Amino acid sequence: MAMTDTTRPTATAGMPFPAVLVANRGEIACRVIRTLNRLGIRSIAVFSDADRDAPHVRLADSAVRIGPAPARDSYLSVEAIVDAARRSGAAAVHPGYGFLSENAALAEACEAAGIAFVGPGVRALEVMGDKISAKNEVARADVPTIPGIAEPGLTDDELIAAAESVGYPVLVKPSAGGGGKGMQAVHDPAALPEALRAARRVAASAFGDDTLFLERLVSSPRHIEVQVLADRHGAVVHLGERECSLQRRHQKVVEEAPSPLLDAETRARIGEAACRVAAGVGYVGAGTVEFLVSAERPGEFFFMEMNTRLQVEHPVTELVTGVDLVEWQLRVAAGEPLGFEQEDVRLAGHAVEARVYAENPEREFLPGDGTVIALREPAGEGVRIDSGLAAGTRVVTDYDPMLAKVIAWAPNRAGALARLDRALADTAVLGVVTNVAWLRRLLGDDEVRAGSMDTTLIDRRFSEQSPVPASTAELVAAALLAHRAREASTPPGVGALWGAPSGWRLESPRAVRYDLHGATVDVLDDRVTVRGADGEVTEHVARIAVHTGAAGEPESVVLELDGVVTRFDAARDGAIVWLAAAGRSRPLRLRTPAERVAAALAARERGAATAHPEVRSPMPGTVVAVPVASGATVAAGDTVAVVEAMKMEHRLVAPIAGTVTVSVVPGDLVKLDQLVAVVDVAPTPADAETAETAETAETAESDPPTPAGAPEPTRSATSSRGEPAAAGIVTTTDRNLP
């Protein structure tokens, strides 16, 4: 599709290696294994205890356990990886990206064991793996770098003093690692000490090295990177550039090739600069040289760093060049020459990639976990999916939240964006909340479509998203699915009259109610009444048809609501009905009468406090810091704990002033919404008055008695705090009683 035939392996080319171990997990492990399988190379996966049944394990020819779930004890263990390669008979190790992909110790250990490392040499890894030495190295190659201070071993005090001469705003960057992890933008000198502490903590955790340096923060920056490929015989070529300016919290979200910013002359210059950087360190294999370009002066570019590995976004380069980068990594590692030169490289069309994350944009993009209960991935002309998902896949917080990548190619940029939007609309991941609907909103932005975005666009305009309430169609679909399930589960016999959700009464029928947390849907035949969270009541005529999909796929639901047809992908997980449409996957939980009573009691206990005194974790993860002790006095907004999940930290703050009681310590694992701390505040007269009012109204949510001869209602057990002890779609016969 994009390059001359001289760039492609010939039909007589042999396998680079008989067997290759893939030292990674998730979508990148699956992507590498697919190329190995295509080339006829035996693929060997590795897995932690959390990944025993993961898709990459099932896709490989064989797999080796390397340790427990924490990455440091498995995927980050050089000894475990090399031992697995020895035991499995692997001739080479492909590290993917992340984990040990840029670790010189792994390259050295492989060499000592007589195993090929599919990556650059140790010197390139060491020089480019340290951003301070990398900046000094490329300066000698006459490649411009961003102003700042980059010296090893700088203390916080030295960095604070240097920031004044660098000039605010500054960017705090860890010297080791990559992917934007630990980077902190600082606009105010007063915020720098805390930013340095946070950056060191993340860098130490993610990379085992808390060395930091400072750079001046470039205004209106564009992030543009160049893909290079070099062999062991001195040949270095570049395969064009990628635009990676759409970032959130310094993490790339959408990438494309080529960049809509660069003209042909600048493309040639930046490509030549990237090749000089690679040649300067004797680079071998596939690598990426990253540059910062000012949107106001696109002819100027500054070196940021070199990623000495395969990039997450490599598919867009593959689609516009026709080159399988993983295959060429393997061939170069086996000593084969490239066999083509720079003038042979041709770019054809445009490709755009969107990263699908397990995160909730409506909860500050906090990462989540869960199990994929059903999955539908898009297909079609010009659409590619690099995915690590399958029905049954467990998404855990031990690792990065990226689940898959959706990539689209077309002859031009507008066509690629349109195809990508359609592909995202056809994506349904049920069981885990994702960012797919948010991605579609981002791609529809006028600046993005015009190609005029910069790295601050998302943080400026898309970093906050208010919760989108469930639509009437979603509420009705969830209620009707639950209604069908209840009809199907009604046992025959004498009790069927009371148990069936028919609305039967001695005098007149009565609708069956389904409570969807803040909204209710009453169902009686094909008539439904919806009471929204805002109290608005609407009447509708609704019918539903359900078509079962293949194993692992969601049900296809066709809802006709007042003559308008809407289609959903659907799946059930206990008390939760998952619905997906137009890229949005939404869990709708049915609440039992017992749970409604528990909620009313909890509200009574809370009284009229302006904020809930409980501090709960907004995401599953690990407690990494607890800066206050039980019994301490805190002000509203004070940090009481820091939780890390998927390499992202989140501060949990006191909602009100008072005396704190903390229930976690550093190292504890917490679940979503788990209680972390409670802030006690002296009750006010208003609290007492509200509590008395709630006491008199408590019986309003009680269940009515069960008539003689009718089966007892099924109830969900609740804890002393009024929280459900177990999940399940629980239906009660009392809704059919007069």
C-alpha positions as MATLAB code, in Angstrom:
seq = 'MAMTDTTRPTATAGMPFPAVLVANRGEIACRVIRTLNRLGIRSIAVFSDADRDAPHVRLADSAVRIGPAPARDSYLSVEAIVDAARRSGAAAVHPGYGFLSENAALAEACEAAGIAFVGPGVRALEVMGDKISAKNEVARADVPTIPGIAEPGLTDDELIAAAESVGYPVLVKPSAGGGGKGMQAVHDPAALPEALRAARRVAASAFGDDTLFLERLVSSPRHIEVQVLADRHGAVVHLGERECSLQRRHQKVVEEAPSPLLDAETRARIGEAACRVAAGVGYVGAGTVEFLVSAERPGEFFFMEMNTRLQVEHPVTELVTGVDLVEWQLRVAAGEPLGFEQEDVRLAGHAVEARVYAENPEREFLPGDGTVIALREPAGEGVRIDSGLAAGTRVVTDYDPMLAKVIAWAPNRAGALARLDRALADTAVLGVVTNVAWLRRLLGDDEVRAGSMDTTLIDRRFSEQSPVPASTAELVAAALLAHRAREASTPPGVGALWGAPSGWRLESPRAVRYDLHGATVDVLDDRVTVRGADGEVTEHVARIAVHTGAAGEPESVVLELDGVVTRFDAARDGAIVWLAAAGRSRPLRLRTPAERVAAALAARERGAATAHPEVRSPMPGTVVAVPVASGATVAAGDTVAVVEAMKMEHRLVAPIAGTVTVSVVPGDLVKLDQLVAVVDVAPTPADAETAETAETAETAESDPPTPAGAPEPTRSATSSRGEPAAAGIVTTTDRNLP';
ca = [
       0.000    0.000    0.000;
       2.857    2.400    0.537;
       6.392    1.259   -0.221;
       8.327   -0.304   -3.040;
       8.746   -4.076   -3.078;
      12.399   -3.726   -2.072;
      11.300   -2.869    1.451;
       9.460   -6.146    1.935;
      11.029   -9.518    2.847;
      11.400  -11.775   -0.151;
       9.559  -15.071   -0.419;
      12.836  -16.943    0.068;
      13.738  -15.169    3.296;
      13.940  -17.658    6.153;
      12.640  -17.327    9.666;
      14.815  -14.936   11.706;
      14.533  -17.197   14.774;
      12.946  -20.609   15.426;
      11.304  -19.470   18.687;
      10.791  -16.061   20.324;
       9.656  -15.275   23.855;
       7.407  -12.201   24.162;
       8.258  -10.527   27.470;
       5.035   -8.562   27.797;
       1.260   -8.808   28.158;
      -1.986   -7.357   26.828;
      -2.478   -5.980   23.346;
       1.215   -5.582   22.499;
       1.953   -9.208   23.368;
      -0.945  -10.272   21.133;
       0.253   -8.006   18.328;
       3.827   -9.393   18.424;
       2.577  -12.977   18.629;
       0.453  -12.482   15.502;
       3.525  -11.505   13.475;
       5.468  -14.446   14.910;
       2.655  -16.786   13.916;
       2.524  -15.294   10.401;
       6.270  -15.851    9.987;
       6.044  -19.426   11.245;
       8.072  -18.667   14.375;
       7.126  -20.513   17.569;
       5.673  -17.935   19.957;
       6.194  -18.160   23.722;
       4.163  -16.009   26.106;
       4.860  -15.183   29.727;
       2.229  -14.494   32.349;
       1.774  -13.418   35.944;
      -0.791  -15.035   38.207;
      -3.281  -12.297   37.291;
      -2.853  -13.111   33.576;
      -3.072  -16.889   33.688;
      -6.128  -16.929   31.403;
      -5.315  -13.766   29.410;
      -5.763  -13.676   25.610;
      -2.012  -13.407   24.902;
      -1.472  -16.663   26.782;
      -4.093  -18.459   24.699;
      -2.784  -16.973   21.440;
       0.806  -18.157   21.881;
       2.118  -21.632   21.062;
       3.258  -22.037   24.670;
       3.458  -19.938   27.836;
       5.554  -19.735   30.994;
       4.503  -18.457   34.428;
       6.939  -15.812   35.700;
       5.530  -14.824   39.100;
       2.761  -13.079   41.051;
       0.756  -10.099   39.821;
       2.902   -7.163   40.970;
       4.981   -6.248   37.929;
       8.169   -6.032   39.975;
       7.833   -9.751   40.758;
       7.018  -10.857   37.216;
       7.108   -8.652   34.114;
       9.818   -6.402   35.610;
      12.010   -9.277   36.771;
      15.019   -9.721   34.491;
      15.834  -13.027   36.153;
      12.315  -14.390   35.611;
      12.271  -13.383   31.931;
      15.679  -14.854   31.116;
      14.883  -18.031   33.054;
      11.616  -18.400   31.107;
      13.501  -17.952   27.825;
      16.021  -20.627   28.803;
      13.387  -23.110   29.945;
      11.228  -22.625   26.850;
      14.066  -22.851   24.333;
      13.596  -19.317   23.007;
      16.286  -18.042   20.667;
      15.257  -14.396   21.178;
      13.299  -12.166   23.538;
      10.964   -9.458   22.204;
      10.188   -6.976   25.019;
       7.275   -5.101   23.386;
       6.911   -1.679   25.005;
       6.867   -0.687   28.649;
       8.110   -3.000   31.407;
      11.700   -4.072   30.488;
      11.669   -2.903   26.866;
      14.267   -0.174   27.506;
      16.169   -1.955   30.259;
      19.872   -2.394   29.587;
      20.106   -5.095   32.279;
      17.746   -7.325   30.290;
      19.771   -6.817   27.107;
      22.967   -7.697   28.999;
      21.390  -10.746   30.644;
      20.119  -12.011   27.287;
      23.550  -11.585   25.757;
      25.166  -13.463   28.636;
      22.664  -16.299   28.194;
      23.245  -16.514   24.445;
      19.747  -15.223   23.670;
      19.117  -12.441   21.149;
      17.513   -9.264   22.490;
      15.097   -7.785   19.943;
      16.128   -4.204   20.488;
      19.127   -1.873   20.384;
      22.503   -2.396   21.971;
      23.350   -1.695   25.592;
      25.020    1.660   24.878;
      21.956    3.052   23.084;
      19.710    1.821   25.891;
      21.894    3.393   28.557;
      22.406    6.737   26.814;
      18.832    7.224   25.614;
      17.296    5.619   28.684;
      18.603    8.522   30.749;
      17.046   11.730   29.471;
      19.876   13.815   30.894;
      22.611   11.945   29.022;
      20.348   11.781   25.946;
      20.039   15.581   25.780;
      23.782   15.964   26.061;
      24.370   13.313   23.357;
      22.017   14.804   20.759;
      23.408   18.287   21.318;
      26.696   16.908   19.987;
      24.792   15.750   16.875;
      23.729   19.368   16.259;
      20.077   18.656   17.093;
      18.364   21.466   19.075;
      17.113   20.688   22.604;
      14.633   22.436   24.909;
      16.183   24.937   27.359;
      16.400   23.617   30.904;
      18.696   22.018   33.461;
      19.692   18.396   33.025;
      22.354   17.182   35.418;
      22.480   13.895   37.330;
      21.815   13.832   41.066;
      20.039   17.194   41.430;
      18.318   17.629   44.797;
      14.927   19.245   45.263;
      16.572   22.403   46.582;
      18.870   22.591   43.552;
      15.973   22.088   41.160;
      13.921   24.778   42.927;
      16.820   27.213   42.674;
      17.426   26.359   39.006;
      13.772   26.854   38.095;
      14.142   30.608   38.479;
      16.834   30.759   35.795;
      15.011   28.302   33.491;
      11.892   30.435   33.785;
       8.312   29.502   34.583;
       6.310   27.620   33.538;
       8.567   24.580   33.888;
       8.117   20.883   33.259;
       9.414   18.434   35.885;
      10.521   15.209   34.174;
      11.928   11.928   35.494;
      15.231   11.081   33.854;
      14.386    7.376   33.553;
      11.384    5.787   31.869;
       8.942    7.401   29.490;
       5.299    7.612   28.529;
       4.865   10.883   30.411;
       4.776    9.083   33.754;
       5.719   11.347   36.639;
       5.846   14.514   34.536;
       4.504   17.597   36.298;
       3.728   20.985   34.719;
       4.368   23.795   37.202;
       3.233   27.374   36.608;
       3.713   28.747   40.132;
       6.916   28.529   42.224;
       4.813   27.651   45.294;
       3.636   24.450   43.592;
       7.107   23.192   42.662;
       8.063   21.437   45.957;
       4.943   19.233   45.924;
       5.379   18.565   42.188;
       8.941   17.383   42.801;
       7.826   15.046   45.589;
       5.067   13.572   43.440;
       7.371   13.157   40.426;
      10.018   11.394   42.517;
       7.454    9.065   44.052;
       6.027    8.051   40.669;
       9.474    7.745   39.059;
      10.778    5.557   41.873;
       7.732    3.325   41.673;
       7.558    3.046   37.885;
      11.253    3.070   36.952;
      13.225    2.398   40.145;
      15.030    5.738   39.666;
      13.799    9.073   41.068;
      16.306   11.336   39.267;
      14.597   14.488   37.947;
      15.393   17.378   35.651;
      13.637   20.552   34.455;
      12.686   21.915   31.056;
      10.999   25.113   30.021;
       7.357   24.504   29.166;
       6.917   25.377   25.478;
       3.749   27.321   24.644;
       1.263   25.794   22.171;
       3.441   22.695   21.783;
       2.969   19.997   19.164;
       4.358   16.540   19.907;
       5.819   15.065   16.730;
       7.908   11.912   16.622;
       9.883   10.193   13.884;
      10.053    6.431   13.390;
      13.562    5.205   12.616;
      14.792    1.776   11.578;
      18.492    0.812   11.629;
      20.363   -2.413   10.923;
      23.685   -3.804   12.172;
      25.407   -2.808    8.936;
      25.203    0.972    9.371;
      21.991    1.688    7.464;
      19.550    4.104    9.117;
      16.247    5.226    7.565;
      13.173    7.003    8.858;
       9.609    6.012    8.052;
       8.030    9.430    8.385;
       6.568   11.158   11.391;
       3.588   10.755   13.690;
       1.505   13.518   15.272;
       0.946   12.737   18.968;
      -0.303   16.093   20.253;
      -3.622   14.841   21.630;
      -2.538   13.993   25.144;
      -4.109   13.920   28.568;
      -1.867   14.226   31.619;
       1.126   13.763   29.294;
      -0.249   10.436   28.079;
      -0.954   10.091   24.358;
      -4.582    9.403   23.473;
      -4.859    9.817   19.688;
      -1.996    9.558   17.191;
      -1.818    9.927   13.429;
       0.539    9.706   10.480;
       1.608   11.840    8.803;
       1.364   15.054   10.825;
      -1.054   17.642    9.394;
       1.362   20.353   10.581;
       4.542   19.618    8.655;
       5.312   20.509    5.077;
       7.585   18.378    2.899;
      10.697   20.453    3.634;
      10.258   20.287    7.420;
       9.424   16.569    7.182;
      12.750   15.949    5.462;
      14.720   18.025    7.991;
      13.148   16.463   11.076;
      13.613   12.991    9.592;
      17.294   13.665    8.918;
      17.735   14.945   12.481;
      16.165   11.751   13.844;
      18.545    9.615   11.774;
      21.534   11.602   13.118;
      20.360   10.953   16.665;
      20.063    7.202   16.001;
      23.398    6.977   14.206;
      25.134    8.879   16.990;
      24.507    6.065   19.479;
      24.936    3.200   17.029;
      21.246    2.424   17.172;
      19.947   -0.937   15.935;
      16.304   -1.887   15.333;
      13.117    0.171   15.506;
      13.140    3.339   17.592;
      11.377    6.661   17.859;
      12.894   10.123   18.209;
      10.456   12.546   19.805;
      10.397   16.275   19.120;
       8.502   19.267   20.446;
       7.370   21.730   17.773;
       5.774   25.081   18.453;
       2.452   25.413   16.659;
       3.322   29.073   16.146;
       6.681   28.234   14.472;
       6.279   24.799   12.840;
       9.666   25.058   11.158;
      11.419   24.838   14.558;
      11.712   21.581   16.472;
      13.426   20.531   19.705;
      14.587   17.064   20.723;
      12.730   15.666   23.732;
      13.761   12.023   24.024;
      14.345    8.810   22.141;
      12.228    5.747   22.860;
      14.469    2.757   22.260;
      11.630    0.346   21.571;
       8.453   -0.175   19.616;
       5.915    2.574   20.254;
       2.265    2.079   21.186;
       1.301    4.088   18.119;
       3.444    2.159   15.610;
       0.359    0.852   13.698;
      -0.277    4.224   12.033;
       3.219    4.135   10.553;
       2.694    0.554    9.403;
      -0.540    1.509    7.652;
       0.946    4.428    5.705;
       4.204    2.660    4.796;
       3.160   -0.982    4.435;
       6.028   -2.073    6.706;
       5.545   -4.602    9.524;
       7.817   -3.046   12.146;
       7.799   -6.123   14.373;
       8.977   -8.290   11.475;
      11.835   -5.885   10.743;
      12.758   -5.777   14.430;
      13.159   -9.539   14.298;
      15.090   -9.543   11.018;
      17.467   -6.805   12.163;
      18.028   -8.591   15.484;
      18.950  -11.696   13.476;
      21.575   -9.686   11.560;
      19.719   -9.147    8.267;
      20.343   -5.884    6.380;
      17.452   -3.550    5.649;
      17.860   -3.894    1.914;
      16.237   -0.531    1.129;
      17.214    3.122    1.359;
      15.536    6.366    2.327;
      14.374    7.191   -1.180;
      12.488    3.881   -1.297;
      10.195    4.977    1.538;
       6.835    6.316    0.366;
       3.924    7.461    2.511;
       0.447    6.654    1.212;
      -2.800    7.927    2.685;
      -3.475    8.803    6.294;
      -3.930    6.725    9.468;
      -5.313    7.653   12.893;
      -5.223    5.609   16.100;
      -7.299    5.931   19.272;
      -6.363    4.254   22.549;
      -9.147    2.497   24.416;
      -8.582    2.789   28.160;
     -10.306    1.223   31.151;
     -11.160    4.580   32.670;
     -14.234    6.658   33.395;
     -14.167   10.164   31.868;
     -17.190   11.067   34.001;
     -15.219   10.311   37.175;
     -12.120   12.371   36.395;
     -10.772    9.614   34.115;
     -10.104    7.366   37.062;
      -9.019    3.863   36.033;
     -11.279    0.929   36.720;
     -11.267   -2.826   36.782;
     -13.733   -5.580   36.058;
     -14.301   -8.558   33.803;
     -15.225   -8.326   30.138;
     -18.529  -10.194   30.024;
     -19.188   -9.578   26.319;
     -17.241   -7.919   23.531;
     -17.879   -6.584   20.051;
     -14.910   -5.156   18.150;
     -15.261   -3.272   14.850;
     -14.199   -4.499   11.436;
     -14.335   -3.248    7.888;
     -12.295   -1.681    5.130;
      -9.376    0.357    6.425;
     -10.010   -0.622   10.074;
      -7.445   -2.383   12.258;
      -7.799   -3.502   15.888;
      -4.803   -4.215   18.134;
      -6.498   -5.681   21.164;
      -5.734   -7.709   24.257;
      -9.395   -8.326   25.026;
     -11.725  -11.309   24.910;
     -14.882  -12.250   26.750;
     -13.817  -13.317   30.221;
     -10.713  -11.114   30.302;
     -10.046   -9.702   33.776;
      -8.988   -6.063   33.778;
      -6.825   -5.501   36.843;
      -5.268   -2.361   38.285;
      -1.795   -3.867   38.551;
      -1.037   -2.748   34.999;
      -1.559    0.058   32.501;
      -5.259    0.775   31.772;
      -4.926    0.555   27.981;
      -7.098   -2.275   26.642;
      -6.933   -1.916   22.875;
      -6.178    0.390   19.965;
      -8.603    1.171   17.160;
      -6.856    2.318   13.982;
      -8.279    3.527   10.672;
      -6.631    4.208    7.307;
      -8.028    6.121    4.327;
      -6.621    7.944    1.294;
      -6.917   11.269    3.157;
      -7.135   12.576    6.712;
     -10.843   13.398    6.671;
     -11.634    9.888    5.488;
      -9.433    8.321    8.174;
     -11.134   10.350   10.919;
     -14.572    9.371    9.607;
     -13.653    5.679    9.499;
     -12.185    5.821   12.984;
     -15.303    7.464   14.381;
     -17.466    4.761   12.833;
     -15.205    2.029   14.178;
     -15.398    3.473   17.686;
     -19.182    3.679   17.406;
     -19.173   -0.053   16.632;
     -17.011   -0.882   19.664;
     -18.773   -2.438   22.666;
     -16.845   -3.514   25.769;
     -19.392   -4.725   28.339;
     -18.291   -5.286   31.917;
     -15.687   -2.511   32.075;
     -16.208    1.249   31.733;
     -14.086    2.698   28.912;
     -13.326    6.047   27.277;
     -14.728    5.169   23.820;
     -17.642    7.630   23.825;
     -15.290   10.377   25.027;
     -12.874    9.544   22.184;
     -15.652   10.068   19.653;
     -16.450   13.450   21.189;
     -12.772   14.421   21.008;
     -12.411   13.355   17.378;
     -15.459   15.452   16.466;
     -13.896   18.644   17.810;
     -13.461   21.398   15.223;
      -9.791   22.008   16.108;
      -8.978   18.314   15.908;
     -10.683   17.985   12.532;
      -8.825   21.037   11.297;
      -5.507   19.584   12.499;
      -4.784   22.648   14.637;
      -4.539   20.902   18.036;
      -1.648   21.065   20.505;
      -0.695   19.073   23.616;
      -2.768   21.343   25.869;
      -6.068   20.963   23.990;
      -7.459   18.049   26.010;
      -6.458   19.498   29.373;
      -7.947   22.851   28.392;
     -11.243   21.673   26.971;
     -11.806   17.956   27.433;
     -10.332   17.117   30.840;
     -13.625   17.581   32.689;
     -16.804   15.858   31.664;
     -20.033   16.023   33.600;
     -21.844   12.727   34.091;
     -24.213   11.990   31.234;
     -27.491   10.708   32.725;
     -29.029    7.575   31.310;
     -31.430    8.317   28.475;
     -35.078    7.296   28.552;
     -34.305    4.643   25.942;
     -31.505    3.197   28.110;
     -33.701    3.120   31.224;
     -36.563    1.461   29.381;
     -34.275   -1.072   27.676;
     -32.683   -2.077   30.988;
     -36.073   -2.413   32.683;
     -37.546   -4.482   29.843;
     -34.512   -6.785   29.803;
     -34.931   -7.339   33.534;
     -38.644   -7.863   33.002;
     -37.976  -10.539   30.355;
     -35.483  -12.260   32.653;
     -38.021  -12.292   35.456;
     -40.693  -13.745   33.174;
     -38.319  -16.471   32.031;
     -37.313  -17.368   35.594;
     -40.868  -17.625   37.003;
     -41.377  -21.269   38.023;
     -44.577  -23.036   36.981;
     -47.151  -24.034   39.559;
     -49.383  -22.408   42.129;
     -46.876  -19.662   42.947;
     -46.595  -18.552   39.324;
     -49.599  -16.259   39.650;
     -47.859  -14.288   42.397;
     -44.341  -14.529   41.014;
     -44.968  -13.678   37.373;
     -44.434   -9.982   36.517;
     -47.848   -9.721   34.858;
     -49.308   -6.961   37.020;
     -52.312   -9.226   37.759;
     -54.731   -8.009   40.454;
     -58.183   -9.076   41.576;
     -59.601   -5.742   40.469;
     -57.234   -3.968   38.081;
     -53.671   -4.717   36.968;
     -50.742   -2.912   38.506;
     -47.408   -2.148   36.854;
     -44.161   -3.827   37.936;
     -41.560   -1.319   39.065;
     -37.830   -1.439   38.331;
     -35.578    0.904   40.317;
     -32.474    2.086   38.474;
     -30.816    4.277   41.124;
     -32.538    7.601   40.970;
     -35.016    6.634   38.272;
     -37.874    4.142   38.142;
     -39.555    2.374   35.246;
     -43.047    0.880   35.688;
     -43.882   -1.867   33.187;
     -47.367   -3.086   32.345;
     -47.671   -4.975   29.071;
     -46.313   -2.608   26.389;
     -46.873    0.510   28.463;
     -44.045    1.995   30.505;
     -43.932    4.933   32.888;
     -40.562    6.534   33.527;
     -39.876    8.717   36.549;
     -36.499   10.366   36.009;
     -33.984   11.379   38.639;
     -35.329   14.932   38.307;
     -38.849   13.765   39.157;
     -40.236   14.185   35.627;
     -42.794   11.500   34.700;
     -43.320   10.379   31.105;
     -45.562    7.728   29.539;
     -44.445    5.552   26.632;
     -45.307    2.572   24.498;
     -42.358    0.186   24.248;
     -41.511   -3.174   22.741;
     -38.226   -5.033   22.797;
     -36.672   -7.796   20.707;
     -33.534   -9.656   21.776;
     -31.214  -11.633   19.497;
     -28.528  -13.843   21.008;
     -25.037  -13.385   19.593;
     -22.176  -15.838   19.195;
     -20.239  -17.014   22.229;
     -18.588  -14.061   23.932;
     -20.599  -11.521   21.967;
     -23.313   -9.321   23.493;
     -27.010   -9.751   22.876;
     -28.414   -7.524   20.147;
     -31.367   -5.574   21.545;
     -33.854   -3.715   19.364;
     -36.010   -1.278   21.345;
     -39.035    0.361   19.788;
     -39.982    3.322   21.958;
     -42.950    5.376   20.785;
     -42.287    4.221   17.252;
     -38.566    5.083   17.277;
     -36.141    2.148   17.033;
     -32.841    2.125   18.955;
     -30.326   -0.714   18.906;
     -28.149   -1.732   21.845;
     -25.542   -4.345   22.601;
     -26.434   -5.825   25.991;
     -25.180   -8.228   28.650;
     -26.083   -8.935   32.263;
     -23.796   -9.290   35.255;
     -25.887  -10.071   38.305;
     -27.824   -6.949   39.261;
     -26.159   -4.900   36.527;
     -27.525   -4.566   33.014;
     -24.807   -3.403   30.619;
     -25.917   -1.503   27.522;
     -23.732   -0.215   24.695;
     -24.637    2.037   21.785;
     -22.680    4.526   19.666;
     -19.497    3.682   21.579;
     -20.908    4.298   25.056;
     -21.041    1.310   27.413;
     -23.170    1.961   30.484;
     -23.839   -0.180   33.566;
     -27.391    0.184   34.919;
     -27.884   -1.392   38.317;
     -31.293   -2.514   39.494;
     -31.899   -1.701   43.142;
     -34.087   -3.791   45.430;
     -36.647   -2.370   47.886;
     -34.374   -3.410   50.752;
     -31.538   -1.371   49.246;
     -33.819    1.672   48.922;
     -34.634    1.452   52.620;
     -30.920    1.149   53.421;
     -30.178    4.264   51.366;
     -32.875    6.207   53.221;
     -31.384    5.149   56.562;
     -27.914    6.198   55.446;
     -29.270    9.594   54.403;
     -30.908    9.960   57.801;
     -27.635    9.171   59.569;
     -25.840   11.716   57.422;
     -28.318   14.440   58.274;
     -27.995   17.847   56.623;
     -24.218   17.865   56.415;
     -23.072   19.801   53.376;
     -20.686   16.982   52.423;
     -20.521   13.293   53.175;
     -17.994   12.728   56.017;
     -16.745    9.491   54.451;
     -13.702    9.382   52.179;
     -13.937    6.499   49.729;
     -11.518    5.428   47.044;
     -12.813    6.521   43.616;
     -10.876    3.697   41.988;
      -9.397    0.302   42.827;
      -5.688    0.502   43.548;
      -2.883    0.570   46.105;
      -2.489    3.065   48.946;
       0.938    4.669   48.470;
       0.799    7.438   51.083;
      -1.208    8.386   54.183;
      -0.040   11.862   55.247;
      -2.365   12.146   58.278;
      -2.873   10.001   61.359;
      -6.136    9.022   62.997;
      -7.185   11.676   65.489;
      -5.637   14.535   63.533;
      -7.612   17.658   62.704;
      -7.995   18.288   58.984;
      -9.409   21.092   56.881;
     -11.626   20.566   53.870;
      -9.367   19.723   50.937;
      -6.506   18.275   53.006;
      -5.012   15.065   51.604;
      -5.798   12.055   53.781;
      -4.477    9.324   51.445;
      -2.927    8.818   48.023;
      -4.053    5.845   45.927;
      -2.154    4.587   42.881;
      -3.688    2.485   40.133;
      -2.371    1.704   36.661;
       0.626    3.993   37.266;
      -1.539    7.004   38.138;
      -1.811    8.653   41.547;
      -4.983   10.176   42.950;
      -5.214   12.272   46.108;
      -8.148   11.580   48.392;
      -9.077   14.714   50.318;
     -11.200   15.522   53.344;
     -14.662   16.696   52.207;
     -15.191   18.712   55.387;
     -13.177   19.980   58.326;
     -13.036   17.838   61.438;
     -11.252   14.961   63.126;
     -10.114   12.195   60.798;
     -10.084    8.446   61.382;
      -8.021    6.624   58.764;
      -8.680    2.958   58.020;
      -5.818    2.202   55.601;
      -2.027    2.184   55.633;
       0.486    2.416   52.780;
       0.570   -0.815   50.835;
      -3.096   -1.660   51.361;
      -5.114   -2.715   48.333;
      -8.444   -0.903   48.066;
     -11.504   -1.546   45.934;
     -13.689    0.951   44.098;
     -15.647    3.009   46.657;
     -13.924    1.296   49.603;
     -13.984    3.340   52.824;
     -10.579    4.945   53.404;
     -11.287    7.497   56.134;
     -14.079    9.224   58.047;
     -14.092   12.867   59.116;
     -16.121   13.498   62.270;
     -17.657   16.928   62.717;
     -19.778   18.187   65.579;
     -23.517   18.000   64.712;
     -25.415   21.232   64.181;
     -29.034   22.024   65.196;
     -29.959   21.671   61.507;
     -28.565   18.123   61.496;
     -30.676   17.161   64.488;
     -33.851   18.616   62.943;
     -33.248   16.772   59.658;
     -32.576   13.494   61.471;
     -35.886   13.821   63.361;
     -37.744   14.451   60.081;
     -36.093   11.408   58.481;
     -37.091    9.276   61.501;
     -40.774   10.001   60.960;
     -40.545    9.344   57.223;
     -38.509    6.135   57.461;
     -41.402    3.752   56.903;
     -42.188    5.314   53.516;
     -39.664    2.973   51.851;
     -40.714   -0.186   53.722;
     -41.925   -3.235   51.817;
     -45.618   -4.098   52.203;
     -46.539   -7.410   53.889;
     -46.806  -10.588   51.858;
     -50.328  -12.028   51.599;
     -51.103  -15.487   52.947;
     -50.235  -18.200   50.463;
     -47.859  -16.046   48.416;
     -44.137  -16.854   48.281;
     -41.875  -14.753   50.456;
     -40.131  -11.844   48.693;
     -36.481  -12.372   47.837;
     -34.350   -9.752   49.558;
     -30.758   -8.706   49.293;
     -28.811   -8.888   52.540;
     -27.344   -5.571   53.645;
     -24.436   -4.638   55.864;
     -24.711   -2.464   58.954;
     -23.987    0.540   56.710;
     -26.937   -0.294   54.476;
     -24.768   -1.455   51.575;
     -25.705   -4.587   49.608;
     -23.732   -7.606   50.758;
     -24.216   -9.435   47.483;
     -25.145   -8.468   43.951;
     -27.873  -10.059   41.879;
     -30.966   -9.021   39.971;
     -33.426   -9.410   42.825;
     -37.134   -9.258   42.095;
     -39.870   -9.297   44.686;
     -43.462  -10.329   44.451;
     -44.620   -7.369   46.475;
     -44.727   -5.176   43.346;
     -47.780   -7.176   42.207;
     -49.661   -6.712   45.461;
     -52.571   -4.340   45.970;
];
